[in-house]
Short mmCIF file of N, CA and C in Angstrom, two decimals:
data_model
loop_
_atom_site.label_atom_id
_atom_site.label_comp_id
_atom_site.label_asym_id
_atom_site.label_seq_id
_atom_site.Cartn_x
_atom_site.Cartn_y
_atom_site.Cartn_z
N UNK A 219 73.18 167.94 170.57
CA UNK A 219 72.67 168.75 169.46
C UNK A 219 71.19 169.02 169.71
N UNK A 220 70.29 170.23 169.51
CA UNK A 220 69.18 170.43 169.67
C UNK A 220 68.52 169.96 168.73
N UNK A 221 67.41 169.67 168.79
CA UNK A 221 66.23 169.50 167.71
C UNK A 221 66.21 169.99 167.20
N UNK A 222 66.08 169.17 165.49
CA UNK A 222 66.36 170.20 164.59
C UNK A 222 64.89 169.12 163.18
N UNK A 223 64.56 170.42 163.34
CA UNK A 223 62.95 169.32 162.28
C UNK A 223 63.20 169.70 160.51
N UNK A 224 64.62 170.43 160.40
CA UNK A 224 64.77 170.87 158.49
C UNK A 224 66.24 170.04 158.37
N UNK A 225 66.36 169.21 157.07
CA UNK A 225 67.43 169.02 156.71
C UNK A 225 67.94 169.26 155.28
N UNK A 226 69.23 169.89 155.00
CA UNK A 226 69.27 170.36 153.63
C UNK A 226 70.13 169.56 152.74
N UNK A 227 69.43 169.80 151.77
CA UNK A 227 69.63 168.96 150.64
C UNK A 227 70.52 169.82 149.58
N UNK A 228 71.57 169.18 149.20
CA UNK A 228 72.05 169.90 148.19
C UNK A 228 72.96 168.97 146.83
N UNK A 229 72.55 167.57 147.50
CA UNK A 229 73.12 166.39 146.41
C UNK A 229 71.92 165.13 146.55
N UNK A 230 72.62 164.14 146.67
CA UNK A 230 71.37 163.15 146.31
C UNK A 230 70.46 163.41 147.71
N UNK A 231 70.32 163.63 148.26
CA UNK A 231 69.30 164.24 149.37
C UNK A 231 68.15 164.60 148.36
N UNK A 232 68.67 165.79 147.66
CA UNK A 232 67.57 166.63 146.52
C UNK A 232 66.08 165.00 145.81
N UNK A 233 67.18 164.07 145.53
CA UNK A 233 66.86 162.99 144.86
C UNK A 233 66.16 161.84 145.34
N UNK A 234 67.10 161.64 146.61
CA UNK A 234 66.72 160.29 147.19
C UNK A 234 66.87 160.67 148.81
N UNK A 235 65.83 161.55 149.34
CA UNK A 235 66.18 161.36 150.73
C UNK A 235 66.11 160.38 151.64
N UNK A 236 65.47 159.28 150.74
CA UNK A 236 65.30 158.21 152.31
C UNK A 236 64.29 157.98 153.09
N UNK A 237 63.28 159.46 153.35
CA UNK A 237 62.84 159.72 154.19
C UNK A 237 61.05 160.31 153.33
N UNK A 238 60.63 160.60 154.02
CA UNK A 238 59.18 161.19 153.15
C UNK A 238 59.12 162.80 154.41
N UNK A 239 59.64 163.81 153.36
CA UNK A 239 59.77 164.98 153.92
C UNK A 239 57.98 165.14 153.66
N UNK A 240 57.58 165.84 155.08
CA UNK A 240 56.17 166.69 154.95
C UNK A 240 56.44 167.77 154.55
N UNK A 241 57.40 168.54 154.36
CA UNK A 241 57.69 169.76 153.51
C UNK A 241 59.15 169.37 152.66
N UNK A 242 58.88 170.48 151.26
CA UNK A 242 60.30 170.38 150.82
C UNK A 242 60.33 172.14 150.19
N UNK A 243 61.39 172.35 150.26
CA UNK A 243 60.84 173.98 150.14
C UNK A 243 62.22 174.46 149.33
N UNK A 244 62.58 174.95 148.18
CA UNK A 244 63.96 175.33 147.85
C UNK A 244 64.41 176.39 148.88
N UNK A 245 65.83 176.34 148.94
CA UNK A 245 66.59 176.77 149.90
C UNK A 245 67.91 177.70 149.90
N UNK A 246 68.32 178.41 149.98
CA UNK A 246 69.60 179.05 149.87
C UNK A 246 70.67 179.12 151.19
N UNK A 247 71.66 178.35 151.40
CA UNK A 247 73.15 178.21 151.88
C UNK A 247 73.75 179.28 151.82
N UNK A 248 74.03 180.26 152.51
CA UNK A 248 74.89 181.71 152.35
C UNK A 248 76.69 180.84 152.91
N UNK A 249 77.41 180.97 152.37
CA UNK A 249 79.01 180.05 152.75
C UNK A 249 79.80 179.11 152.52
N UNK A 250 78.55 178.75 152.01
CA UNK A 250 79.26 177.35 151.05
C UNK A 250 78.90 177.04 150.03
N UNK A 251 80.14 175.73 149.36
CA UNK A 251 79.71 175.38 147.65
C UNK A 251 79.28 174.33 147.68
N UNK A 252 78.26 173.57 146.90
CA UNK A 252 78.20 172.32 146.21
C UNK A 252 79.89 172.06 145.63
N UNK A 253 80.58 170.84 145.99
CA UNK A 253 81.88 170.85 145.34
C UNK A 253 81.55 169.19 145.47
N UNK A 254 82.81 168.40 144.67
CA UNK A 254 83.04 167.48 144.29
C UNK A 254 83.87 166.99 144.95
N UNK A 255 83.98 166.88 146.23
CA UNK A 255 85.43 166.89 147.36
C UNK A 255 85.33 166.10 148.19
N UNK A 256 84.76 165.10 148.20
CA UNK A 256 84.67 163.71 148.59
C UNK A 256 85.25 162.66 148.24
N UNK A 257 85.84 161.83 148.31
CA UNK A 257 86.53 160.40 147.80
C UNK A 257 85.51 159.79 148.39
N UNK A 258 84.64 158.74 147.52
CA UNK A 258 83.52 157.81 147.66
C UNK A 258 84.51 156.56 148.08
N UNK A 259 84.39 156.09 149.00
CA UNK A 259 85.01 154.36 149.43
C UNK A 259 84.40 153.24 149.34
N UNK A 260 82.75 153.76 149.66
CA UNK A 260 81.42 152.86 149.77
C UNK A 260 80.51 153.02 148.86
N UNK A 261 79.93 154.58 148.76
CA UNK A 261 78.52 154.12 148.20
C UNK A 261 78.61 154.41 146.82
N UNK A 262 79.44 155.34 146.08
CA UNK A 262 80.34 155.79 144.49
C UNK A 262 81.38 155.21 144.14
N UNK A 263 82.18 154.92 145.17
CA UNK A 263 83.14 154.01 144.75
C UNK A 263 83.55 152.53 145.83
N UNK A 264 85.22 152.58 145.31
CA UNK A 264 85.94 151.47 146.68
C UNK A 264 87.27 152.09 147.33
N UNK A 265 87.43 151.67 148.19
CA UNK A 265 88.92 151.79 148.59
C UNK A 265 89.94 151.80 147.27
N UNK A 266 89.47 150.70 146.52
CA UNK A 266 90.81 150.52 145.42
C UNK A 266 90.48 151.80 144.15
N UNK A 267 89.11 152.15 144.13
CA UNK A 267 88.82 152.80 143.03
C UNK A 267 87.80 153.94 143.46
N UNK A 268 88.48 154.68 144.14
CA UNK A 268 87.60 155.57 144.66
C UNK A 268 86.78 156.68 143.76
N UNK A 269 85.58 156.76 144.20
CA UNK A 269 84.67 157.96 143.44
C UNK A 269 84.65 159.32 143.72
N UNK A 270 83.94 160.31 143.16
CA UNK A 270 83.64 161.61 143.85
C UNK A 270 82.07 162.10 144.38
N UNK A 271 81.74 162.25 145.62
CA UNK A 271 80.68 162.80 145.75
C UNK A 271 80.33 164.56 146.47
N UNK A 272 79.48 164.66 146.46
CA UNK A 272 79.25 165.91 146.13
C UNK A 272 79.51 166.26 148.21
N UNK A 273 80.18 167.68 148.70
CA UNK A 273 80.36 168.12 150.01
C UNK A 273 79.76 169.39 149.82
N UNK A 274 79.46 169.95 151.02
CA UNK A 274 79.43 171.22 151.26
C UNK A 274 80.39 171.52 151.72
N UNK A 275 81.51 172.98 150.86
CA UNK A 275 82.63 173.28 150.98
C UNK A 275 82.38 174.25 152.06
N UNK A 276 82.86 175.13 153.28
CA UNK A 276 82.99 176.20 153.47
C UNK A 276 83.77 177.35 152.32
N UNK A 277 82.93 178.17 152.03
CA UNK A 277 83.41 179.28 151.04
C UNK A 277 83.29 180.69 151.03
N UNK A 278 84.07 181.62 151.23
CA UNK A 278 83.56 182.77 151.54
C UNK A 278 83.00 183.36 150.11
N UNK A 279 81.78 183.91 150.40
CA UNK A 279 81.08 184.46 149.52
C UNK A 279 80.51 183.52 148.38
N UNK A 280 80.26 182.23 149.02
CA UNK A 280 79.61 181.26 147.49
C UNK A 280 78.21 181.40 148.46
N UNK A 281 77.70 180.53 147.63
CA UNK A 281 75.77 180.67 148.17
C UNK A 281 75.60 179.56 147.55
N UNK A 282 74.74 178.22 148.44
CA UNK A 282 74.46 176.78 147.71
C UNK A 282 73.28 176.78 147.60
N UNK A 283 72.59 176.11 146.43
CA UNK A 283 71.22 176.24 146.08
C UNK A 283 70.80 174.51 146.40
N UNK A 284 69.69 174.71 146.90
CA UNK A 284 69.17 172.69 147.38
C UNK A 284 67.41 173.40 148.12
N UNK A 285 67.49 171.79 149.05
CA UNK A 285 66.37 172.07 149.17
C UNK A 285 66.40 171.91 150.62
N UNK A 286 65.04 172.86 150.94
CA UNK A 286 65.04 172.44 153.03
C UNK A 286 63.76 171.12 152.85
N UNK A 287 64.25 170.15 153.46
CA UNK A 287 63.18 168.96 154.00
C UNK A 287 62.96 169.02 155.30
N UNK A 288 61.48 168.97 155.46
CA UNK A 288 60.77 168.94 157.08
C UNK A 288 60.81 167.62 157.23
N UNK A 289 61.37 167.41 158.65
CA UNK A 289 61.10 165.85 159.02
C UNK A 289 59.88 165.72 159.91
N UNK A 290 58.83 164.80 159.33
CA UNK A 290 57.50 164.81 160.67
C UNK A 290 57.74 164.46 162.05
N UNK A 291 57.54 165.21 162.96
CA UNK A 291 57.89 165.03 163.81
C UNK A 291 57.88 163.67 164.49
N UNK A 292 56.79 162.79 163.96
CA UNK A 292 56.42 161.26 164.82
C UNK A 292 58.02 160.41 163.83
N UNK A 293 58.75 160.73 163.09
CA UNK A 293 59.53 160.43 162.26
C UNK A 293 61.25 160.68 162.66
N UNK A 294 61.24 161.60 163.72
CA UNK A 294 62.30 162.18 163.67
C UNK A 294 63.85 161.59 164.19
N UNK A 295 63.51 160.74 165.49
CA UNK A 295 64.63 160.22 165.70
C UNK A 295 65.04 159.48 164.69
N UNK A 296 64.12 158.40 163.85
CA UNK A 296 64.48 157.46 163.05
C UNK A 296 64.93 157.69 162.01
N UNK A 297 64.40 158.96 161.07
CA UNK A 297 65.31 159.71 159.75
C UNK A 297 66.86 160.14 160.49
N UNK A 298 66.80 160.82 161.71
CA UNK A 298 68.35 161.22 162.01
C UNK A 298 69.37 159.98 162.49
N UNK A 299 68.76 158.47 162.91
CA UNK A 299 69.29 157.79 163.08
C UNK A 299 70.06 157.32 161.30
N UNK A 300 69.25 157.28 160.25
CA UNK A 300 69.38 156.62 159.02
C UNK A 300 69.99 157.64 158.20
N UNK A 301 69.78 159.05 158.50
CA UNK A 301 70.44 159.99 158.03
C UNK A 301 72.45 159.93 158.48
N UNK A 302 72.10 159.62 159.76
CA UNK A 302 73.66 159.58 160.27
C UNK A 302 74.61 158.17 159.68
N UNK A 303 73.55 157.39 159.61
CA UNK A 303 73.85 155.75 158.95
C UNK A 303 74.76 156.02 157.65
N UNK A 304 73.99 156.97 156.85
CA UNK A 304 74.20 156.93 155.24
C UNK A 304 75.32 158.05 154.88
N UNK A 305 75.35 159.73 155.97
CA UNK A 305 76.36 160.39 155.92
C UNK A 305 77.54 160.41 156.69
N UNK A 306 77.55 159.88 157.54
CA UNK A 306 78.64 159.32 158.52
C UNK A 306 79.28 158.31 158.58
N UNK A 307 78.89 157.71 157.52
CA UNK A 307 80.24 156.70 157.10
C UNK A 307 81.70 156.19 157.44
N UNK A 308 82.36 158.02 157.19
CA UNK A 308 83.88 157.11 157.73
C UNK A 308 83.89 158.89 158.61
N UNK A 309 82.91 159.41 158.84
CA UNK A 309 83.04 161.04 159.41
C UNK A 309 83.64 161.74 158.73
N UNK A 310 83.77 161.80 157.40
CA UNK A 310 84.14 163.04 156.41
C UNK A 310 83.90 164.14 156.21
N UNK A 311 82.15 163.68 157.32
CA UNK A 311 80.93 165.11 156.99
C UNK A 311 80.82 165.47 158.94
N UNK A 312 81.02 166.81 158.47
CA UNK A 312 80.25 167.26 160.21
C UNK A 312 79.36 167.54 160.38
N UNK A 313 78.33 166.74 160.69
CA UNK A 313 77.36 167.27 160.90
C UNK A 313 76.80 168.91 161.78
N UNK A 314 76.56 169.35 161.23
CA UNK A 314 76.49 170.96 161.67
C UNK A 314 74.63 171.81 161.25
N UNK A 315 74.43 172.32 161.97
CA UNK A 315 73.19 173.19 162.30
C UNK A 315 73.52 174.72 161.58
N UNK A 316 72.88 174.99 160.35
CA UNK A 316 73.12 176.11 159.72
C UNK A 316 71.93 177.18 158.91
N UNK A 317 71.69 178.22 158.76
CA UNK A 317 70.79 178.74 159.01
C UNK A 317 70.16 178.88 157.55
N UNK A 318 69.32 178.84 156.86
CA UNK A 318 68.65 178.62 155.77
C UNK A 318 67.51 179.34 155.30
N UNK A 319 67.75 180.35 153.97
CA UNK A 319 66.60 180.90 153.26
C UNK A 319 65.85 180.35 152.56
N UNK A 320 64.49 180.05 152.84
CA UNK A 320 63.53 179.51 151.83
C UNK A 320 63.03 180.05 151.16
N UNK A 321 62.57 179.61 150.28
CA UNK A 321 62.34 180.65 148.88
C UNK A 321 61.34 180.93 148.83
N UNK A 322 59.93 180.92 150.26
CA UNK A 322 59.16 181.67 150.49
C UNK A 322 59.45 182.63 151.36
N UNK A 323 60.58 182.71 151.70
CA UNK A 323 60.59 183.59 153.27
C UNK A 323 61.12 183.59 154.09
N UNK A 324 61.34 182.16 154.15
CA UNK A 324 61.11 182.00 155.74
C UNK A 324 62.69 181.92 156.25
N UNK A 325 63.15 182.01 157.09
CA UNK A 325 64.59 181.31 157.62
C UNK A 325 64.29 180.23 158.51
N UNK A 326 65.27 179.01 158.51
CA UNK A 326 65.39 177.91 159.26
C UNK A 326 66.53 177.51 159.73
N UNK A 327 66.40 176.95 161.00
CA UNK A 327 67.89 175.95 160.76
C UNK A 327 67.22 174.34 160.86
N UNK A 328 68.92 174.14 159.78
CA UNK A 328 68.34 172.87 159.41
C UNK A 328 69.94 172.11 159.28
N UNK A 329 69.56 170.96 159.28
CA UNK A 329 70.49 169.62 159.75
C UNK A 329 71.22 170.04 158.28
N UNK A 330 73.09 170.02 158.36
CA UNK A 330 73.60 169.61 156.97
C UNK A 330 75.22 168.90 157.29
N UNK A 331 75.33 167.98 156.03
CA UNK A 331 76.56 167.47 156.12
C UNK A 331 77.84 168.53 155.47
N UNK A 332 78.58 169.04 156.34
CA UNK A 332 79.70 169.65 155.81
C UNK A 332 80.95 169.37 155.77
N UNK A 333 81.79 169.06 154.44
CA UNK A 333 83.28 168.35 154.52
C UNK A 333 83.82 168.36 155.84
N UNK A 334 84.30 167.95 155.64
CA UNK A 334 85.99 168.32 156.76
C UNK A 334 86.94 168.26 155.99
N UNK A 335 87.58 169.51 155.78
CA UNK A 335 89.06 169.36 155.04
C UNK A 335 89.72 169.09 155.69
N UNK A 336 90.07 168.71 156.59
CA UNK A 336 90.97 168.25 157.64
C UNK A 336 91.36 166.62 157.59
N UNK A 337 89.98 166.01 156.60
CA UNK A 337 89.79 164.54 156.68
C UNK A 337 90.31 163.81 155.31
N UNK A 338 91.32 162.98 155.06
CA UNK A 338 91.61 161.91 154.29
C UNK A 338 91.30 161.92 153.10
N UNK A 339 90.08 162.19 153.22
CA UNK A 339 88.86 161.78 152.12
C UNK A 339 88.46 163.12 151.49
N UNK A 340 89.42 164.16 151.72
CA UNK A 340 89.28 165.66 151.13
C UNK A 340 89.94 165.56 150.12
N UNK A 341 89.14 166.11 149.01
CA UNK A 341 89.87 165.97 147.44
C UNK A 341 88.77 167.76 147.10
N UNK A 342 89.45 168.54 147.45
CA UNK A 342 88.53 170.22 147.05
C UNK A 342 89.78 170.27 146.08
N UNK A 343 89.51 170.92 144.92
CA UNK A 343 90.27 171.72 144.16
C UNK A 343 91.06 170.62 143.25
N UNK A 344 90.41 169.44 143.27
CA UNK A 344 90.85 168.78 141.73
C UNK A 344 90.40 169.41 140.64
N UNK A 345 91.58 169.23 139.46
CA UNK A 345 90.79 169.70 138.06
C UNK A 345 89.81 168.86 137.21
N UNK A 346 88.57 170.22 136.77
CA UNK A 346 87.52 170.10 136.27
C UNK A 346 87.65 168.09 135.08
N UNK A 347 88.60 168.16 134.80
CA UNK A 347 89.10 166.70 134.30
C UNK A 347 89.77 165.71 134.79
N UNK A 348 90.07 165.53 136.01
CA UNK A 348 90.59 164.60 137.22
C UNK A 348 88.85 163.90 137.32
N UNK A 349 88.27 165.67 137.98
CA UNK A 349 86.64 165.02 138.57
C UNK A 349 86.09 164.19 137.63
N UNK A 350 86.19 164.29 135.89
CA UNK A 350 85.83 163.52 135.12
C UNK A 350 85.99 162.39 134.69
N UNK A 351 87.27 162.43 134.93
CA UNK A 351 88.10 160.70 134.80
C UNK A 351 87.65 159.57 135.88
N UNK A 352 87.69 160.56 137.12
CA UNK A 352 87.42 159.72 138.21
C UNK A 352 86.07 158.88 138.39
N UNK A 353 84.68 159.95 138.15
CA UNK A 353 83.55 159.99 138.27
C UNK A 353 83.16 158.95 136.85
N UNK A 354 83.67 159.16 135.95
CA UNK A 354 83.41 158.32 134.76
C UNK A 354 83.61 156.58 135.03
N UNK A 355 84.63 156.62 136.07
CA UNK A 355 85.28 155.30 136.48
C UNK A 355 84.51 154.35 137.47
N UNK A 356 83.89 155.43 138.56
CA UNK A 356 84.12 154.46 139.79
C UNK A 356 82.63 154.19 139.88
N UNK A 357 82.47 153.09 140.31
CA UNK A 357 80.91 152.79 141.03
C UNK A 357 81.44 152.23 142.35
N UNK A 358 80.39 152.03 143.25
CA UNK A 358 80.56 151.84 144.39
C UNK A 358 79.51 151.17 144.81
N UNK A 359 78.80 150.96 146.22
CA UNK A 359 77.81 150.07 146.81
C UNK A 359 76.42 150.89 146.37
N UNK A 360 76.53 151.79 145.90
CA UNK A 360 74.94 152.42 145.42
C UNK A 360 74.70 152.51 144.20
N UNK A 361 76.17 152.18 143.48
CA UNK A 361 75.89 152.16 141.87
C UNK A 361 76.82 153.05 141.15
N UNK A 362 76.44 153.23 140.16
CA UNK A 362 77.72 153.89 139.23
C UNK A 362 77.89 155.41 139.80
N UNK A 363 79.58 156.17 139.77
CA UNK A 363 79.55 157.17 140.18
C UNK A 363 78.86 158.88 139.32
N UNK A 364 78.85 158.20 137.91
CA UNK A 364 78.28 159.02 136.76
C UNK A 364 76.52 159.19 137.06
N UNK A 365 76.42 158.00 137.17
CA UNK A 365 74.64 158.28 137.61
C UNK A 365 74.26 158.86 139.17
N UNK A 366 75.34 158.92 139.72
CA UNK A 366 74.88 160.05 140.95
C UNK A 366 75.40 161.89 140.99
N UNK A 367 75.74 161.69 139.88
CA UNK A 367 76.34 163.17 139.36
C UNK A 367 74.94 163.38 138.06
N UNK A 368 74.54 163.07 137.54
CA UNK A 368 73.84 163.02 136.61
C UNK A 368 72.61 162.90 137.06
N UNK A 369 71.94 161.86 137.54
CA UNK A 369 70.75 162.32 138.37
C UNK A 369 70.69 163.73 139.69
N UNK A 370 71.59 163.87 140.07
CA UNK A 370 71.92 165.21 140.72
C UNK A 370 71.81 166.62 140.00
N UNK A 371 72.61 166.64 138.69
CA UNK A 371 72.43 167.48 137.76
C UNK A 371 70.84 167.86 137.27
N UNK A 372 70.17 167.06 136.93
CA UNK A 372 68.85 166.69 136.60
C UNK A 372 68.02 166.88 137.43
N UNK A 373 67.68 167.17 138.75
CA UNK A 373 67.34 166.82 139.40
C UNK A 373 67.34 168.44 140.03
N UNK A 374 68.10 169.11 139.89
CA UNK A 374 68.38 170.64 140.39
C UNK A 374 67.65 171.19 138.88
N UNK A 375 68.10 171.19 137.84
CA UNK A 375 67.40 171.76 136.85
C UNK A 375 65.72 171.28 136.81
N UNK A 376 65.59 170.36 137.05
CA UNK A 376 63.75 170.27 136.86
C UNK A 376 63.34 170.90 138.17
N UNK A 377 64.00 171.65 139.29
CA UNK A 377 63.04 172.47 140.07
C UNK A 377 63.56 173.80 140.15
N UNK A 378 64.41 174.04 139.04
CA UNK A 378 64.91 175.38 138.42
C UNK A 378 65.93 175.70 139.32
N UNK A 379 66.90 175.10 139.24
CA UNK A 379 68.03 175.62 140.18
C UNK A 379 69.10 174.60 139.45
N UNK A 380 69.15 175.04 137.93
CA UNK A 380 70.24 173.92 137.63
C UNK A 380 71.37 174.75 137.92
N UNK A 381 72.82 173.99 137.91
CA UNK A 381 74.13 174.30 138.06
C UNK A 381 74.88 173.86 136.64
N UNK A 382 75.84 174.76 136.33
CA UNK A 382 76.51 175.13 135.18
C UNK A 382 77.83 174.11 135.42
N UNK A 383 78.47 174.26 136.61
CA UNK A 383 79.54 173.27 137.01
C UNK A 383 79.00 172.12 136.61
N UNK A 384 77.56 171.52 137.52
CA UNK A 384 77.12 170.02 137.53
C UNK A 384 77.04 170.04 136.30
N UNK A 385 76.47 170.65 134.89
CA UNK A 385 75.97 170.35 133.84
C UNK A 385 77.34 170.02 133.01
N UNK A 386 78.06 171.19 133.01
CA UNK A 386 79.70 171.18 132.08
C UNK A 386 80.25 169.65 132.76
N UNK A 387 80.11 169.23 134.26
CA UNK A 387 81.23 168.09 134.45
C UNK A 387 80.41 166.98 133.86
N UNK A 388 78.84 167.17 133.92
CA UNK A 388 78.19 165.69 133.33
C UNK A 388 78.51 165.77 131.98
N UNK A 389 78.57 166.64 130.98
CA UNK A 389 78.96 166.47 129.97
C UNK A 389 80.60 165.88 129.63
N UNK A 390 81.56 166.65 130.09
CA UNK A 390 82.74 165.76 130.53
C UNK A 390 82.97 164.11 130.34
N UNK A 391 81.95 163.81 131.55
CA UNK A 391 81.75 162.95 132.05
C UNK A 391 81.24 161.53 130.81
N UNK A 392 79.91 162.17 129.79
CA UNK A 392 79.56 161.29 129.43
C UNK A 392 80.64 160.99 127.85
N UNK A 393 81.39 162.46 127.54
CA UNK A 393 82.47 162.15 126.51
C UNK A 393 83.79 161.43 127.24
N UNK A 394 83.79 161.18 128.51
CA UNK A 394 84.81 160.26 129.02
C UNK A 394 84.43 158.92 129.26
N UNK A 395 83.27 159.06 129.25
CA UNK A 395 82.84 157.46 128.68
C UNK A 395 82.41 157.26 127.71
N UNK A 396 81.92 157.33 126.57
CA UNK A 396 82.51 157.08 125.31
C UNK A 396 83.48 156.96 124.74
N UNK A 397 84.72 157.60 125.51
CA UNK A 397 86.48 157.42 124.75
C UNK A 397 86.50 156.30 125.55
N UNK A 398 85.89 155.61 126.34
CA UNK A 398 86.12 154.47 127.43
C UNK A 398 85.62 153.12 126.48
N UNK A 399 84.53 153.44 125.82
CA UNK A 399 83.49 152.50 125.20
C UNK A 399 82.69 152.16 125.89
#
């Protein structure tokens, strides 16, 4: 894979990259969706109680809103080593090189994790109340699966790029835990 110094953010990346980007720049994805099409095993959920986390779907004609992060260059092997640590898990995500509008201008390519529907752990096209039941339920090795949908939600709206999906399922979400107690 060539050097690649942008990586995009379009879920907890936005939140918690890990890393201390020298740039962060909002970004536009021409092809794909933010979707919920992950089965969490580790870090949202378990094997026995699996979670949902957020993929980049291939989609014709969707457009994903996130952010481009610059990695400093004296930085770089070691974010892509810890980057691959945290998204490569069980290989759900392909890592793939894709080309990116910044919302000054500019175009980039930049590092992103994209599903594999091909993989196990593909759950695209559950209903809007499956994702709620599930996500209401599961925590995993990073913590509850509601607070990584919810800080995600939050997290796109305070740099003006909220999502209507993320907002309608966190709401869902927090009246499915209350019928929970």
């Amino acid at each position: 894979m060539e050097r690649i110094d942008w990586v995009f953010g379009y879920g907890s990346l936005i939140w918690n990259p890990g890393f201390d980007p020298v740039e962060t720049v909002r970004a536009r994805l021409a092809g794909y969706a933010r979707s919920f099409c992950l089965r969490s095993i580790q870090h949202r959920g378990t094997e026995a109680l699996p979670g949902l986390v957020l993929g980049l779907d291939p989609q014709e004609g969707a457009l994903c809103q996130g952010v481009a992060l610059r990695i400093a260059p004296a930085d770089h092997d070691r974010v892509l080593a810890e980057l691959r640590d945290r998204e490569l898990v069980t290989d759900a995500y392909r890592e793939t090189i894709l080309p990116l509008a910044l919302e000054d201008g500019r175009r980039v390519s930049a590092l992103a994790y994209v599903m594999r529907r091909d993989h196990w752990q593909y759950a695209g096209d559950l209903p809007h109340d499956e994702q709620a039941r599930i996500i209401a339920a599961a925590h995993g090795g990073r913590g509850a699966n509601a607070d990584y949908l919810f800080n995600t939600a939050a997290h796109l709206a305070q740099i003006g790029m909220a999502d209507d999906h993320l907002d309608a399922l966190s709401q869902a979400v927090r009246a499915q835990q209350s019928r929970q107690g």
